[in-house]
CSV table of C-alpha atoms in Angstrom, one decimal:
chain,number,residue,atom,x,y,z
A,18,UNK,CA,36.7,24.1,10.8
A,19,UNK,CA,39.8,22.8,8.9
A,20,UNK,CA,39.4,20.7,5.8
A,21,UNK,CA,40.4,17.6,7.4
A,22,UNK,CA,38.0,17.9,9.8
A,23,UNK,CA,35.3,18.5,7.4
A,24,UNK,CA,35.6,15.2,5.9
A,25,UNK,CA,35.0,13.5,9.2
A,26,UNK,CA,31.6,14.9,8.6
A,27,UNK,CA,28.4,13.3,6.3
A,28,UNK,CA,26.0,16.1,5.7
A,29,UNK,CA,22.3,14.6,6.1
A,30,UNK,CA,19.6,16.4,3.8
A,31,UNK,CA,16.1,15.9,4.4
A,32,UNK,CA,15.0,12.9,1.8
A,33,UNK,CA,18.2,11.1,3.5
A,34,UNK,CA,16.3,10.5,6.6
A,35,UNK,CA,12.8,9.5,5.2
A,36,UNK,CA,14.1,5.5,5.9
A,37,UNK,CA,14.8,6.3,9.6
A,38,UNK,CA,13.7,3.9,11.9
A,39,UNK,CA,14.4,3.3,15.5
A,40,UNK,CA,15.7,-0.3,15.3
A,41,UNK,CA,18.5,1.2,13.5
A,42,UNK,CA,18.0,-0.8,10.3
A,43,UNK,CA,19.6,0.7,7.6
A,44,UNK,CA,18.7,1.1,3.9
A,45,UNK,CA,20.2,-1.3,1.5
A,46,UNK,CA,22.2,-0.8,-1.5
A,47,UNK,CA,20.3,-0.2,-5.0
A,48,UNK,CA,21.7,-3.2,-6.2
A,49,UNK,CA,20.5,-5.6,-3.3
A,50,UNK,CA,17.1,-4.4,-3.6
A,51,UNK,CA,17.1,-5.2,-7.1
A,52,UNK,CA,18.6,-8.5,-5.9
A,53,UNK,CA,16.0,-8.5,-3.7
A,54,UNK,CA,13.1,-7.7,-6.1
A,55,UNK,CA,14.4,-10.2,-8.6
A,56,UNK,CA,13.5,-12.7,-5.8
A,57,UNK,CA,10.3,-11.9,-5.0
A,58,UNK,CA,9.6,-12.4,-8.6
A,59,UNK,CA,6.5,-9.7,-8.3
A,60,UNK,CA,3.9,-8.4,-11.6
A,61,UNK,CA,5.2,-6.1,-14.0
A,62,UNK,CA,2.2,-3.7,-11.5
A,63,UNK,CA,3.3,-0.7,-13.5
A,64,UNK,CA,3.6,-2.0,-17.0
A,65,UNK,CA,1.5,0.0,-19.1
A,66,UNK,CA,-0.3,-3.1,-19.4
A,67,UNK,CA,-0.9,-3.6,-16.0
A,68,UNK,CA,-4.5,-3.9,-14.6
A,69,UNK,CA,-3.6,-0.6,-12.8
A,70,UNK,CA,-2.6,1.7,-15.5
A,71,UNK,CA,-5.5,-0.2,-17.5
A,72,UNK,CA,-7.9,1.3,-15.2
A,73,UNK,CA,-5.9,4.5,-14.3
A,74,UNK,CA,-6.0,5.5,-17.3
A,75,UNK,CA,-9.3,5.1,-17.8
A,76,UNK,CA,-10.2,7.4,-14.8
A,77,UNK,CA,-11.7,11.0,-16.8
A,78,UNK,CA,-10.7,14.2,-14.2
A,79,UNK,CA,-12.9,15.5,-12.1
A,80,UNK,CA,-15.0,12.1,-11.7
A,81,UNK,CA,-15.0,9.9,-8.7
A,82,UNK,CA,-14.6,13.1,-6.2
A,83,UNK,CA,-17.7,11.9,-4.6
A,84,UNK,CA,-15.9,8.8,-3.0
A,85,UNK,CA,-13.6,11.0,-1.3
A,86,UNK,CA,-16.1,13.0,0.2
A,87,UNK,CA,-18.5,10.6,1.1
A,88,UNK,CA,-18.9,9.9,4.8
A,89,UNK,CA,-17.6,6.0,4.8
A,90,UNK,CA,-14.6,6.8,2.9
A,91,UNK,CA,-14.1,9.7,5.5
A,92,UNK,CA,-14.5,7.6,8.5
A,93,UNK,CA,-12.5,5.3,7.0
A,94,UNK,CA,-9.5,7.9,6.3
A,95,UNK,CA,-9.6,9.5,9.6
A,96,UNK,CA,-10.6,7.2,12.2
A,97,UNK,CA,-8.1,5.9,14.6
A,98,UNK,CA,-11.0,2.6,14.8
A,99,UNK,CA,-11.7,1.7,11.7
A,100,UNK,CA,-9.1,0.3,9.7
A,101,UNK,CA,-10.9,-1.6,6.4
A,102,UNK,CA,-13.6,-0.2,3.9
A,103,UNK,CA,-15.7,-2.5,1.3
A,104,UNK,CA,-16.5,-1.1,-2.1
A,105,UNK,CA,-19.2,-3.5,-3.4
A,106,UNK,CA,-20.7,-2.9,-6.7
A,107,UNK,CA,-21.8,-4.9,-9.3
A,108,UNK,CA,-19.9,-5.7,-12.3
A,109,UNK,CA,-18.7,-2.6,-15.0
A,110,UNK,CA,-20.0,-0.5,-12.1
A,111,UNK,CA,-16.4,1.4,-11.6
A,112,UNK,CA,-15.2,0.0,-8.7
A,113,UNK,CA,-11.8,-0.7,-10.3
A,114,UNK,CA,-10.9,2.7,-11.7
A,115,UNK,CA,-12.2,3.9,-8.6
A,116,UNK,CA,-9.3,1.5,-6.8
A,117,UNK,CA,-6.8,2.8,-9.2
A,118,UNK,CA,-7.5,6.5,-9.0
A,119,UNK,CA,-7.8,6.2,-5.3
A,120,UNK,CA,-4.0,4.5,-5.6
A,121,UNK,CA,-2.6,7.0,-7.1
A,122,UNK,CA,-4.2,9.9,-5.3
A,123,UNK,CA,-3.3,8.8,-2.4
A,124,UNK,CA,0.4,8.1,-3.3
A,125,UNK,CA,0.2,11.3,-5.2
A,126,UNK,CA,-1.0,13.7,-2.2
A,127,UNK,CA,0.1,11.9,1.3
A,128,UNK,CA,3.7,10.4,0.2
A,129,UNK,CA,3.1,7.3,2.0
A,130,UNK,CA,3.3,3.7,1.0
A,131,UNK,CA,0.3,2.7,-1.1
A,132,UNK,CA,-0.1,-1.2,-1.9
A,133,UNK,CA,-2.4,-2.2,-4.4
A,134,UNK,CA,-3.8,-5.6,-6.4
A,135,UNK,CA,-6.2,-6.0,-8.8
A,136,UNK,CA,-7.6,-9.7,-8.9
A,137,UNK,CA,-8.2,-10.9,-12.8
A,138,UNK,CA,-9.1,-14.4,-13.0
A,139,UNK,CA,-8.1,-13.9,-17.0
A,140,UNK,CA,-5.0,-12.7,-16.1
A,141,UNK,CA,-2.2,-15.4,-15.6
A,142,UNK,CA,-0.4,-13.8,-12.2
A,143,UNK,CA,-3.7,-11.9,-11.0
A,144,UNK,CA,-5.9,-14.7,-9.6
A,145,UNK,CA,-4.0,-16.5,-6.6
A,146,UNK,CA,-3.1,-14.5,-3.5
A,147,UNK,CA,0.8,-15.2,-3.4
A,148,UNK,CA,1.0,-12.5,-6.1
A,149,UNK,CA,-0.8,-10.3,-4.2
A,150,UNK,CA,1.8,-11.3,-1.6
A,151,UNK,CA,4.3,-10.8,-3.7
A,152,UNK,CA,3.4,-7.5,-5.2
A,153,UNK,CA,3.1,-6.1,-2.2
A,154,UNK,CA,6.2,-6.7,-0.4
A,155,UNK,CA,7.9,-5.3,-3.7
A,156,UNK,CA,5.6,-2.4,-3.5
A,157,UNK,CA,6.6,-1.4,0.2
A,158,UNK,CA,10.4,-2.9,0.0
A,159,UNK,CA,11.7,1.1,-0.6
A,160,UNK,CA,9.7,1.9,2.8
A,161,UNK,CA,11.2,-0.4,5.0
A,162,UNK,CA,14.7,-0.7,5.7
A,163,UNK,CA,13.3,-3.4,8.2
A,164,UNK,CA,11.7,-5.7,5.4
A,165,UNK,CA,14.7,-5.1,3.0
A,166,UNK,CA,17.0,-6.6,6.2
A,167,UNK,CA,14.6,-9.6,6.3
A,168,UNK,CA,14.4,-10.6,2.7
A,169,UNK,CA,17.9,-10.4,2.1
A,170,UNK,CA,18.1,-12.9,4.3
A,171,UNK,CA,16.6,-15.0,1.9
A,172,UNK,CA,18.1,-13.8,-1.5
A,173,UNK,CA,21.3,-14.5,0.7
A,174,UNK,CA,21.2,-18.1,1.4
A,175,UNK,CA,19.4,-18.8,-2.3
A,176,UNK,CA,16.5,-20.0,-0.8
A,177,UNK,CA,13.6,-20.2,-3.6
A,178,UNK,CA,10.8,-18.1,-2.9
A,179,UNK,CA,8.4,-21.3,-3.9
A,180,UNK,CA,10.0,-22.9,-0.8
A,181,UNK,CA,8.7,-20.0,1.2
A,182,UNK,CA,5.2,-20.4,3.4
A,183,UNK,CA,2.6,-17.9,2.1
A,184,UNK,CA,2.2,-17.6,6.1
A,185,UNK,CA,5.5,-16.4,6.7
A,186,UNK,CA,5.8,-13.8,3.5
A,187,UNK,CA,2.4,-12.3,5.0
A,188,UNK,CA,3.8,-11.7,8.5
A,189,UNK,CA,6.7,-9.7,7.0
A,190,UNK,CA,4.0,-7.1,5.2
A,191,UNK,CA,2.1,-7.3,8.2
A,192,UNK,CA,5.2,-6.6,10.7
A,193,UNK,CA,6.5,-4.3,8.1
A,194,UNK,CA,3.0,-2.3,8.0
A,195,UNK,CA,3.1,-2.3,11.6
A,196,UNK,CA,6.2,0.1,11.5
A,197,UNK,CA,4.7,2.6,9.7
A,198,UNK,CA,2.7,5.3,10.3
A,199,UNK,CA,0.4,5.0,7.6
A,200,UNK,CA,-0.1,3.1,4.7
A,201,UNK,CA,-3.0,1.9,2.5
A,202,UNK,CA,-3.2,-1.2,1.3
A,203,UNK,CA,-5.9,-1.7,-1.7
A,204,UNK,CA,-6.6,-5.2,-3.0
A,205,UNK,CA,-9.5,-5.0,-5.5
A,206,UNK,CA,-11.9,-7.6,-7.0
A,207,UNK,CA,-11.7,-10.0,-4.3
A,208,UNK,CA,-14.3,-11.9,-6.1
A,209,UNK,CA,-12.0,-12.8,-9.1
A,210,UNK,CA,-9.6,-14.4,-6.8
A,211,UNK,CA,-9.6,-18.3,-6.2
A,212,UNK,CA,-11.9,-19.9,-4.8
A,213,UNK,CA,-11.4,-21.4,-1.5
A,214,UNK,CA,-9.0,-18.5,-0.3
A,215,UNK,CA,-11.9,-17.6,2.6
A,216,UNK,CA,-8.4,-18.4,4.9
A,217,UNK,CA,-6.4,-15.4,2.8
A,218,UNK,CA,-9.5,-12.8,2.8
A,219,UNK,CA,-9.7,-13.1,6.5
A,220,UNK,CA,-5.9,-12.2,6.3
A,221,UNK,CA,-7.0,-9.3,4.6
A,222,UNK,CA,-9.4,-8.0,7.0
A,223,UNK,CA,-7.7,-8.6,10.3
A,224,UNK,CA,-4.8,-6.5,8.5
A,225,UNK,CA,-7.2,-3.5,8.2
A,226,UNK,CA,-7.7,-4.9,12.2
A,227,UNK,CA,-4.2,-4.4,13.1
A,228,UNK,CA,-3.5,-1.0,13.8
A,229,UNK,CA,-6.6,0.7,12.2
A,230,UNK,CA,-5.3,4.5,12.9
A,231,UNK,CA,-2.4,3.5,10.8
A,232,UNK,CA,-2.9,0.8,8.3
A,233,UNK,CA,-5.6,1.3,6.1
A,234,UNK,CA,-7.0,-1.5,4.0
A,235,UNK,CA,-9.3,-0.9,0.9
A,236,UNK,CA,-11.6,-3.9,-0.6
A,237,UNK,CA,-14.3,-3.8,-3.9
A,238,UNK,CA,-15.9,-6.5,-4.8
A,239,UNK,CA,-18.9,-7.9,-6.4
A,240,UNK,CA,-21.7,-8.7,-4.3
A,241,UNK,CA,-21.3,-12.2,-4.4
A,242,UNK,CA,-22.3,-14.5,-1.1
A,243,UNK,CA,-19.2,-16.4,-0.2
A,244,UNK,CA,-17.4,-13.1,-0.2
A,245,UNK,CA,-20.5,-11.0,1.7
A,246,UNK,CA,-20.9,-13.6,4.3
A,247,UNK,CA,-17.4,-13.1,5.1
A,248,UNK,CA,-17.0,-9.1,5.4
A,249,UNK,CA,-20.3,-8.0,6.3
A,250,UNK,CA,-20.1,-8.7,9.5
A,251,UNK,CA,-16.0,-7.1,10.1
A,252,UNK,CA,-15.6,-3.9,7.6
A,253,UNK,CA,-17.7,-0.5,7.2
């Protein structure tokens, strides 16, 4: 092969095709997803002050192997039926260094997209779900050459993501999610979200619903009524 005809030629490594996806969406430039980021306006997630590396790094090694092992969160894991698993516990029980380490292990040992929340009612940005929207679709936006198509859209024509339906941000995670062929999604102390968000935890659940084999949704809570009523009946 000449040299001119070696530059009609792109050589393709491995890590080059991990954004594939058969509609033929392509991956955006670094700079538009920071565009793109800047929009969505998410929580610094993985500040050292963050309610994740708060809890993270208060997991010690070696605990918390028993989750893992224990038959719910196996079910959950493996099942191609059951999509959603409810950690309930009462308060300074563990459940969110349990949600954090789980996070990161996860992240850590399959390599797929891993969405997380923690719910802080003391926390300025951690107590209403359109933060939990937001962080989310920042956390997946590197996985999904789809979503980074469809919120350009938006950073595009200046639109202001205030102006934008909760509705409509949650259908792009959800269609986005759909897409792939796993991902967890952990949102954790439902119980410190607003009240009267019964409308946004049954958003939550039916996402674990969706395609259970491949989207799997992790909840803790307290065990507080409003919040019981609601997931007894739908989630291991």
């Amino acid at each position: 092969m000449s040299s001119s005809d070696e530059s009609d030629f792109v050589i393709l490594a491995n890590n080059d095709l991990t954004d594939y996806n058969d509609a033929g969406y392509l991956p955006q430039k670094p700079e538009t997803l920071a565009a793109i980021e800047a929009w969505l306006a998410p929580t610094k997630y993985l500040s050292e002050n963050s309610e994740y590396r708060k809890h993270l790094n208060s997991h010690l090694d070696g605990t918390g192997h028993w989750f893992q092992s224990s038959n719910p969160y196996q079910k959950w894991h493996d099942s191609s039926t059951v999509g959603a698993l409810w950690v309930k516990a009462v308060a300074g029980a563990g459940k969110s260094v349990l949600a954090a380490s789980t996070a990161a292990k996860l992240a850590r040992d399959e390599k797929v997209p891993v969405l997380f929340f923690f719910f802080r009612q003391i926390v300025a940005l951690n107590h209403e779900p359109k933060y939990l929207v937001r962080d989310w679709l920042a956390q997946l936006l590197p996985h999904s050459p789809w979503l980074q198509s469809k919120l350009k859209t938006y950073v595009k024509d200046s639109a202001e993501i205030e102006t934008i339906s909760l509705d409509e941000m949650w259908r792009h995670i959800c269609d986005a999610l759909s897409c792939m062929p796993r991902a967890y999604c952990i949102a954790d102390a439902l119980d410190e979200m607003d009240h009267n968000n019964e409308t946004f935890l049954d958003k939550l659940i039916c996402l674990g619903q969706q395609k259970p084999g491949n989207i799997k949704v992790l909840l803790t809570s307290r065990p507080v009524p409003r919040i019981e009523i609601l997931l007894r009946s739908h989630v291991s």
